[in-house]
Amino acid sequence: MKKLKWGMIGGGEGSQIGPAHRLGAQADGLFALTAAALDVNPEKGREYAQRLGCAADRAYGDWTEMLAGERGRDDRVDLVTVATPNSTHFEITKAFLEAGFNVLCEKPMTMTVEEGEEIVRVARASGRICAVNYCYSAYPMVREMRHMVASGQIGKVRLVITNFSHGHHGNAADADNPRVRWRYDPAMAGISGQFADCGIHALHMASFITGDEVRSLSADFASTIDSRTLEDDAMVNFRMEGGTVGRLWTSSVAIGRQHGFDIQVFGETGGMRWASEQPNQVYYTPVGGRTQIMEKGESGLSDEATRLSRVAIAHPEGFPLAVANIYVDLAAAIAGENRAALPSAADGLRSMAAVHAAVDSAGRGGVWVDARPTMFR
Amino acid sequence: MKKLKWGMIGGGEGSQIGPAHRLGAQADGLFALTAAALDVNPEKGREYAQRLGCAADRAYGDWTEMLAGERGRDDRVDLVTVATPNSTHFEITKAFLEAGFNVLCEKPMTMTVEEGEEIVRVARASGRICAVNYCYSAYPMVREMRHMVASGQIGKVRLVITNFSHGHHGNAADADNPRVRWRYDPAMAGISGQFADCGIHALHMASFITGDEVRSLSADFASTIDSRTLEDDAMVNFRMEGGTVGRLWTSSVAIGRQHGFDIQVFGETGGMRWASEQPNQVYYTPVGGRTQIMEKGESGLSDEATRLSRVAIAHPEGFPLAVANIYVDLAAAIAGENRAALPSAADGLRSMAAVHAAVDSAGRGGVWVDARPTMFR
Amino acid sequence: MKKLKWGMIGGGEGSQIGPAHRLGAQADGLFALTAAALDVNPEKGREYAQRLGCAADRAYGDWTEMLAGERGRDDRVDLVTVATPNSTHFEITKAFLEAGFNVLCEKPMTMTVEEGEEIVRVARASGRICAVNYCYSAYPMVREMRHMVASGQIGKVRLVITNFSHGHHGNAADADNPRVRWRYDPAMAGISGQFADCGIHALHMASFITGDEVRSLSADFASTIDSRTLEDDAMVNFRMEGGTVGRLWTSSVAIGRQHGFDIQVFGETGGMRWASEQPNQVYYTPVGGRTQIMEKGESGLSDEATRLSRVAIAHPEGFPLAVANIYVDLAAAIAGENRAALPSAADGLRSMAAVHAAVDSAGRGGVWVDARPTMFR
Amino acid sequence: MKKLKWGMIGGGEGSQIGPAHRLGAQADGLFALTAAALDVNPEKGREYAQRLGCAADRAYGDWTEMLAGERGRDDRVDLVTVATPNSTHFEITKAFLEAGFNVLCEKPMTMTVEEGEEIVRVARASGRICAVNYCYSAYPMVREMRHMVASGQIGKVRLVITNFSHGHHGNAADADNPRVRWRYDPAMAGISGQFADCGIHALHMASFITGDEVRSLSADFASTIDSRTLEDDAMVNFRMEGGTVGRLWTSSVAIGRQHGFDIQVFGETGGMRWASEQPNQVYYTPVGGRTQIMEKGESGLSDEATRLSRVAIAHPEGFPLAVANIYVDLAAAIAGENRAALPSAADGLRSMAAVHAAVDSAGRGGVWVDARPTMFR
């Protein structure tokens, strides 16, 4: 098994997202970090890249340097991960796709709908993989839920309820802390705060599990701390193409909630729920029957869930292995296999369209608006 | 201790609500069932009333008979509980209040806002107690949450999130079952289905715990089963007088949820949550600190929580004792004590105004509407 | 329905157990408190009994007075509850049985095996009911578990694991508090501390659910606080007549456990568990299948579980209603119905034999000893 | 950062333990698989090793070949993991230690106490690292518990209660399945079944968290399925050197339990509990206070817990990352740093002594026996 060559942009020393990608790419021995531009400070980035095993000539000072260096090589990296600040995702992803690289982009893929549409076009034209890191979708039991819907085990889906709410930005005394503040400042975060940060994970999950897309939505935004411009709490009601009713709550001021991402899916013949803090179980209830606790690794699960589980039942697998599953699927896709479940540029675009729709709706008293990107209408 | 004389209307043999009231009124030995008109079938009602201990001349065939019989007695009942079908609450409650009886009315108190305003006026004029059975508010730990807000333990309340969702009406094959069907038929249930049935419990709780009232709301209703006219799923966003943001989801098609009434309250300096299926705990988190599990019966709780708890810590107390706590407070109120926490006719009216506002909003695409009764604006 | 006349001895104002019995006897309107000797202080007892509704001539100063007063009456009480300090249970229970009264005795029924055998003989001779308040056995879902074993739903029972551990006596600084201290002082508590206090509930439950009896046991006792003579922590391994292996842990120094009584029963074809702090659910797993959450009040439960449940599914019912179920069964038994599930004097005797066996075993390094009362060998 | 060269023996394709080690060694990019003898079938082992990235000349057919090949190289592997069938651990581990390799051995380290003592002597003489894979001890929150005890946060430890019970061998119809059967056959498993398989993890954990060692024990073993010779259920009571009372239950017939390893530690001033199926939380209760939920990644944890956590609070980390933490500590130890928390050959020996003691005690009716290896008495 020859390891794939992996390049990383952003995610430098001390970042939160960097370790998750490195664990994810390396855990299964599928990727070897080969080229990197890790830090906004070129020297620190070069030094850290070499410490992580990159050769000196592939430890780059910034992404433009890396693009220039890699595009000319015969042994260029097989995949580039973009984990830079949000506002730079668009131009980096676009440039690497155009140069013929496969890309895994952190969410949000872009800051505007127009940029998102551009990425979708560029990705199509390039024939390269452009994936977006909606990694929660790669938990085995989330894949199982998607399989259960697709195979009709809960009937037509009537209702999706999802929450992604935490309380880590709930301390007003801490609101001016730069690590918190930028998220609620339009100059840095764009048009949306909490919904663009966490809400889109939940919205993607609703589509991912149901196999359906959001058509329209109505939003209610709130900024509960005076100094904030953007929302730190949002409720979004939505309708999917197939008629499913959706409800999504996201908050960063829900003090006492840690990382409370959960989803409930209710169909004609059953319901199920999953929570990211206990990701190895699904609670499934057939209509008229008892709730059953499904376990990652139990016999009889779908091939997809079984394939992405690594250790025996009831040995918990956590967030870094969900990210690893994204890389497992990327390795297969790079090898030419079909991996339809990989979150794509189209998913990234849909998220951005939903963000814009939600901001629009919330600003106009919750009117229902079309949530689809123009190019998908 | 002389027991109070208690009269009951509705709640006959086989009803769901009857046993809860009888357990509630009798558990503490405060009330003795003395007069009753229990059943729509006069003979069955008389027979059952006598079986439950009423004298033959106070085992009435219907409420008009009971009103006529009791109003003239020197030893008339001290309290009348109205647990009849919803559409009859108004006229019975009104008649007994006007005749000078204290009344505990099941929810919803009335079918219209106008009727609700009438009950408030009649109750005021009569000087009698008119309570509404929002019994969840009488759990010791719910009283504790109210105390915590009032005493500033979580600071100004920013956010209330509450759900009252179950799946017991989720089976389409069962939708024509008369026990289910009437709830979604305007001819029998009025203008709202699930929101009027369960949602108003949650809305009352939001006000009860925060000590604030709902000012405006925006609603999204759905009927997920074709044969239904009224909503079986609803989301209501609201704002309270003091600026608190509220979000309420209620559903009867959430297959797998049993009786999932829960509430989360997030303030400037802390958050807390409570769930009706595990009513003896509150999860409380001070900002920046760890979540603490508070237990009914622990030392250091408020007088109110301590007063309404009957057995030692970690001996669970359930729904019937919450109803019993309503009767405990009624007995005290009848004796002239102040029991401000008892849900009142004003609460019943506010619920009805919210139901009408939600129906109005949902019918007009979720526009924000005033949720207050005219007489309280 | 004529209420039964109820007499109570002990359980005076401020006691922990008194309220549970009063709620239990009154909740369903089956019993009316008619005679009482509530307090070690005769005046306080008489006064409180009258406050609770007893006529002055049946508000007694002590139990001998009550026995003298009641035995001569035509309208004597139908049932006497004995809720006095443990060391007095024997003589009071014996005296009332001999005088022809039905008795519900708090646990432990006696302080010695010999006394227990005497009660069994007296009860048999009298033809009266002698029940012991192992009230946990009256939760609907515990009755369901018993039914499941009896009807073969988990096959032959291999293993019973039960714990009854709390931490309320874990504070060494509080060890001399008289409310705590007496339990570990042989002069007041007899030969066993925690095992006799809580362990016998768990041991009774093992027998109750499996329908089998303990034959032999091996015990390990510990006193973790220096000033204590009797054990505050105990492990008892046992074997039942049918070969089932049992393991029972009980502790009062398990700081952080509130009232952690739980039981797991594992058979050839399934396993199940129940916990007293969440008494309305049973987790049941058929061999090779998924765990199912069974709910009090769900359709399809046994008649026994359904009969003892009062409010709809997922409306929790707690400890006081379990006690009430004991009284429901007592009322039926007094009326001549067969209530085999009612804990009996034989159960009280078996507990005492087990306590003595455990003390014997623990004192001899854990040797296996016969745990059966001589009269049942 | 130069990767360490890693060798693996056993854990071939399709094994359960192999993936956990590969994920563990690779996740952090610290080790590169360089040499391997993976399979009992030499050809399959060589082929798989090359597929996993070993050079052809270091893809060995068996461990003797690997020892011969590696010992002569200048670039010999820095660490050898032994994940072969239990009965071979001793000779392989001994041989590699004697040849100067660092070894990580799967548990149980040996089959007899004498072998264990030999490994301890050889490891000491070699000056090499000999670690045993008690990987549960490397969860961040388990390290935190150890820190809490060491720093006096719960006072002197009175009591340790630990369970490691599952139901995966509970199906009698499956008892002759070779994957299950060998565990209960002395010819293959040695003198103990379930206690040697899972119980020793729990016993190690008790020592690890308390920083104390087991001195004596009393055991009760049961074989609940007729065809089994060795125990499938065991209870072990123990005493630690410092007087702590311990109780350990382990079972493989507890149908419905998945992988139920949990531990509760009760001290003079607090208690805490942790469960392997939810490994990112500790429930901590200070005496007289409320239970607090501690979260992996929260601020204020010990350096040790913080160092071994990779992603942000409430992003769950699971079993493979606990194994990875063992490798993180091994890498540091190989680099000469002190890693006292790494499970050592002495721990492996103590486990084996406890297994022999438990078998001895159980065979003699539960008598208390010394559980210490002779060389540590």
Short mmCIF file of N, CA and C in Angstrom, two decimals, chain D residues 185-266:
data_model
loop_
_atom_site.label_atom_id
_atom_site.label_comp_id
_atom_site.label_asym_id
_atom_site.label_seq_id
_atom_site.Cartn_x
_atom_site.Cartn_y
_atom_site.Cartn_z
N ASP D 185 -11.80 -22.78 27.80
CA ASP D 185 -11.15 -24.10 27.73
C ASP D 185 -9.73 -23.97 28.29
N PRO D 186 -9.43 -24.66 29.40
CA PRO D 186 -8.12 -24.51 30.05
C PRO D 186 -6.97 -24.84 29.11
N ALA D 187 -7.21 -25.71 28.16
CA ALA D 187 -6.13 -26.08 27.25
C ALA D 187 -5.67 -24.87 26.43
N MET D 188 -6.55 -23.96 26.20
CA MET D 188 -6.17 -22.80 25.39
C MET D 188 -6.06 -21.52 26.20
N ALA D 189 -6.92 -21.36 27.21
CA ALA D 189 -6.99 -20.08 27.91
C ALA D 189 -6.21 -20.07 29.22
N GLY D 190 -5.78 -21.24 29.67
CA GLY D 190 -5.08 -21.29 30.94
C GLY D 190 -6.04 -21.51 32.09
N ILE D 191 -5.75 -20.90 33.23
CA ILE D 191 -6.52 -21.24 34.43
C ILE D 191 -7.75 -20.38 34.63
N SER D 192 -7.90 -19.33 33.85
CA SER D 192 -9.02 -18.42 34.09
C SER D 192 -9.60 -17.95 32.77
N GLY D 193 -10.93 -17.78 32.75
CA GLY D 193 -11.61 -17.30 31.55
C GLY D 193 -11.85 -15.80 31.60
N GLN D 194 -13.01 -15.41 32.08
CA GLN D 194 -13.43 -14.01 32.03
C GLN D 194 -12.58 -13.11 32.93
N PHE D 195 -12.17 -13.62 34.08
CA PHE D 195 -11.38 -12.75 34.96
C PHE D 195 -10.05 -12.40 34.31
N ALA D 196 -9.41 -13.41 33.69
CA ALA D 196 -8.12 -13.14 33.04
C ALA D 196 -8.30 -12.29 31.80
N ASP D 197 -9.48 -12.37 31.17
CA ASP D 197 -9.69 -11.63 29.93
C ASP D 197 -10.03 -10.16 30.20
N CYS D 198 -11.05 -9.93 31.00
CA CYS D 198 -11.50 -8.56 31.24
C CYS D 198 -11.22 -8.07 32.66
N GLY D 199 -11.30 -8.99 33.60
CA GLY D 199 -11.17 -8.58 34.99
C GLY D 199 -9.86 -7.87 35.29
N ILE D 200 -8.80 -8.31 34.65
CA ILE D 200 -7.50 -7.71 34.99
C ILE D 200 -7.39 -6.26 34.49
N HIS D 201 -8.14 -5.91 33.45
CA HIS D 201 -8.21 -4.49 33.08
C HIS D 201 -8.76 -3.67 34.25
N ALA D 202 -9.83 -4.21 34.83
CA ALA D 202 -10.48 -3.48 35.92
C ALA D 202 -9.59 -3.42 37.15
N LEU D 203 -8.90 -4.52 37.41
CA LEU D 203 -8.03 -4.55 38.58
C LEU D 203 -6.84 -3.60 38.40
N HIS D 204 -6.30 -3.58 37.19
CA HIS D 204 -5.23 -2.61 36.92
C HIS D 204 -5.73 -1.19 37.13
N MET D 205 -6.92 -0.93 36.64
CA MET D 205 -7.46 0.42 36.76
C MET D 205 -7.59 0.84 38.22
N ALA D 206 -8.02 -0.10 39.05
CA ALA D 206 -8.16 0.21 40.48
C ALA D 206 -6.81 0.66 41.05
N SER D 207 -5.76 -0.06 40.69
CA SER D 207 -4.43 0.32 41.17
C SER D 207 -3.97 1.63 40.52
N PHE D 208 -4.24 1.75 39.25
CA PHE D 208 -3.76 2.91 38.51
C PHE D 208 -4.33 4.20 39.09
N ILE D 209 -5.62 4.21 39.33
CA ILE D 209 -6.26 5.45 39.79
C ILE D 209 -5.91 5.74 41.24
N THR D 210 -5.89 4.71 42.05
CA THR D 210 -5.63 4.96 43.48
C THR D 210 -4.14 5.12 43.78
N GLY D 211 -3.28 4.66 42.86
CA GLY D 211 -1.85 4.69 43.16
C GLY D 211 -1.48 3.70 44.24
N ASP D 212 -2.25 2.67 44.36
CA ASP D 212 -2.03 1.67 45.41
C ASP D 212 -2.08 0.27 44.76
N GLU D 213 -1.67 -0.74 45.49
CA GLU D 213 -1.65 -2.07 44.91
C GLU D 213 -2.54 -3.03 45.70
N VAL D 214 -3.01 -4.05 45.03
CA VAL D 214 -3.85 -5.06 45.66
C VAL D 214 -2.99 -5.96 46.54
N ARG D 215 -3.43 -6.21 47.75
CA ARG D 215 -2.68 -7.07 48.65
C ARG D 215 -3.32 -8.47 48.76
N SER D 216 -4.63 -8.50 48.97
CA SER D 216 -5.28 -9.80 49.15
C SER D 216 -6.64 -9.77 48.49
N LEU D 217 -7.19 -10.95 48.26
CA LEU D 217 -8.50 -11.02 47.60
C LEU D 217 -9.25 -12.28 47.98
N SER D 218 -10.54 -12.23 47.70
CA SER D 218 -11.44 -13.38 47.85
C SER D 218 -12.30 -13.42 46.61
N ALA D 219 -12.43 -14.60 46.00
CA ALA D 219 -13.13 -14.67 44.71
C ALA D 219 -14.27 -15.66 44.72
N ASP D 220 -15.27 -15.35 43.90
CA ASP D 220 -16.38 -16.27 43.64
C ASP D 220 -16.53 -16.39 42.14
N PHE D 221 -16.33 -17.59 41.62
CA PHE D 221 -16.38 -17.82 40.17
C PHE D 221 -17.62 -18.64 39.83
N ALA D 222 -18.14 -18.41 38.64
CA ALA D 222 -19.25 -19.24 38.16
C ALA D 222 -19.10 -19.51 36.68
N SER D 223 -19.48 -20.71 36.28
CA SER D 223 -19.60 -21.04 34.87
C SER D 223 -21.07 -21.25 34.61
N THR D 224 -21.69 -20.35 33.91
CA THR D 224 -23.15 -20.42 33.82
C THR D 224 -23.63 -21.23 32.62
N ILE D 225 -22.73 -21.63 31.77
CA ILE D 225 -23.11 -22.47 30.62
C ILE D 225 -22.41 -23.82 30.78
N ASP D 226 -23.20 -24.87 30.66
CA ASP D 226 -22.73 -26.21 31.06
C ASP D 226 -21.43 -26.63 30.41
N SER D 227 -21.26 -26.32 29.14
CA SER D 227 -20.10 -26.83 28.42
C SER D 227 -18.80 -26.14 28.81
N ARG D 228 -18.89 -25.15 29.66
CA ARG D 228 -17.70 -24.39 30.01
C ARG D 228 -17.00 -24.93 31.25
N THR D 229 -15.67 -24.96 31.19
CA THR D 229 -14.88 -25.33 32.36
C THR D 229 -14.50 -24.09 33.15
N LEU D 230 -14.02 -23.09 32.45
CA LEU D 230 -13.57 -21.87 33.14
C LEU D 230 -14.74 -20.93 33.40
N GLU D 231 -14.48 -19.99 34.29
CA GLU D 231 -15.55 -19.08 34.72
C GLU D 231 -15.93 -18.09 33.61
N ASP D 232 -17.24 -17.83 33.52
CA ASP D 232 -17.70 -16.75 32.64
C ASP D 232 -18.28 -15.60 33.46
N ASP D 233 -18.19 -15.73 34.74
CA ASP D 233 -18.67 -14.69 35.65
C ASP D 233 -17.87 -14.79 36.94
N ALA D 234 -17.43 -13.65 37.43
CA ALA D 234 -16.60 -13.67 38.65
C ALA D 234 -16.81 -12.41 39.47
N MET D 235 -16.76 -12.61 40.77
CA MET D 235 -16.76 -11.49 41.70
C MET D 235 -15.48 -11.61 42.52
N VAL D 236 -14.75 -10.53 42.61
CA VAL D 236 -13.52 -10.52 43.40
C VAL D 236 -13.58 -9.36 44.39
N ASN D 237 -13.54 -9.69 45.66
CA ASN D 237 -13.37 -8.67 46.69
C ASN D 237 -11.89 -8.56 47.00
N PHE D 238 -11.40 -7.35 47.22
CA PHE D 238 -9.97 -7.24 47.52
C PHE D 238 -9.69 -6.13 48.53
N ARG D 239 -8.46 -6.19 49.04
CA ARG D 239 -7.97 -5.11 49.91
C ARG D 239 -6.66 -4.63 49.33
N MET D 240 -6.47 -3.32 49.37
CA MET D 240 -5.24 -2.75 48.85
C MET D 240 -4.26 -2.51 50.00
N GLU D 241 -3.03 -2.24 49.63
CA GLU D 241 -1.98 -2.07 50.65
C GLU D 241 -2.36 -0.99 51.66
N GLY D 242 -2.96 0.08 51.17
CA GLY D 242 -3.30 1.19 52.07
C GLY D 242 -4.62 1.00 52.78
N GLY D 243 -5.25 -0.16 52.62
CA GLY D 243 -6.49 -0.43 53.34
C GLY D 243 -7.76 -0.24 52.52
N THR D 244 -7.64 0.29 51.34
CA THR D 244 -8.82 0.49 50.51
C THR D 244 -9.53 -0.84 50.25
N VAL D 245 -10.85 -0.81 50.34
CA VAL D 245 -11.69 -1.97 50.04
C VAL D 245 -12.02 -1.95 48.55
N GLY D 246 -11.90 -3.10 47.90
CA GLY D 246 -12.21 -3.16 46.48
C GLY D 246 -13.21 -4.25 46.16
N ARG D 247 -13.99 -4.00 45.13
CA ARG D 247 -14.99 -4.99 44.69
C ARG D 247 -15.02 -4.94 43.17
N LEU D 248 -14.90 -6.08 42.55
CA LEU D 248 -14.78 -6.15 41.10
C LEU D 248 -15.69 -7.25 40.56
N TRP D 249 -16.59 -6.88 39.69
CA TRP D 249 -17.45 -7.87 39.05
C TRP D 249 -17.13 -7.91 37.56
N THR D 250 -16.96 -9.10 37.04
CA THR D 250 -16.74 -9.23 35.60
C THR D 250 -17.56 -10.40 35.09
N SER D 251 -18.12 -10.23 33.90
CA SER D 251 -19.00 -11.26 33.35
C SER D 251 -18.98 -11.18 31.83
N SER D 252 -19.22 -12.32 31.21
CA SER D 252 -19.40 -12.31 29.76
C SER D 252 -20.77 -12.83 29.38
N VAL D 253 -21.63 -13.00 30.39
CA VAL D 253 -22.99 -13.50 30.12
C VAL D 253 -24.05 -12.50 30.56
N ALA D 254 -23.63 -11.26 30.70
CA ALA D 254 -24.54 -10.21 31.15
C ALA D 254 -25.24 -9.62 29.93
N ILE D 255 -26.19 -10.38 29.41
CA ILE D 255 -26.82 -10.04 28.13
C ILE D 255 -27.45 -8.64 28.18
N GLY D 256 -27.05 -7.81 27.26
CA GLY D 256 -27.55 -6.44 27.22
C GLY D 256 -26.46 -5.44 27.58
N ARG D 257 -25.48 -5.88 28.32
CA ARG D 257 -24.33 -5.00 28.56
C ARG D 257 -23.41 -5.14 27.36
N GLN D 258 -22.95 -4.05 26.86
CA GLN D 258 -22.11 -4.10 25.68
C GLN D 258 -20.65 -4.29 26.05
N HIS D 259 -20.13 -3.29 26.68
CA HIS D 259 -18.71 -3.33 26.99
C HIS D 259 -18.56 -2.53 28.27
N GLY D 260 -19.32 -2.99 29.24
CA GLY D 260 -19.60 -2.18 30.41
C GLY D 260 -18.47 -2.13 31.42
N PHE D 261 -17.41 -1.47 31.07
CA PHE D 261 -16.31 -1.28 32.02
C PHE D 261 -16.52 0.06 32.70
N ASP D 262 -16.68 0.01 34.01
CA ASP D 262 -16.81 1.27 34.74
C ASP D 262 -16.12 1.16 36.08
N ILE D 263 -15.83 2.29 36.65
CA ILE D 263 -15.16 2.30 37.95
C ILE D 263 -15.67 3.46 38.77
N GLN D 264 -15.86 3.20 40.06
CA GLN D 264 -16.27 4.21 41.02
C GLN D 264 -15.24 4.22 42.13
N VAL D 265 -14.81 5.40 42.51
CA VAL D 265 -13.79 5.54 43.55
C VAL D 265 -14.34 6.47 44.62
N PHE D 266 -14.39 5.97 45.85
CA PHE D 266 -14.98 6.74 46.94
C PHE D 266 -13.95 7.00 48.02
#
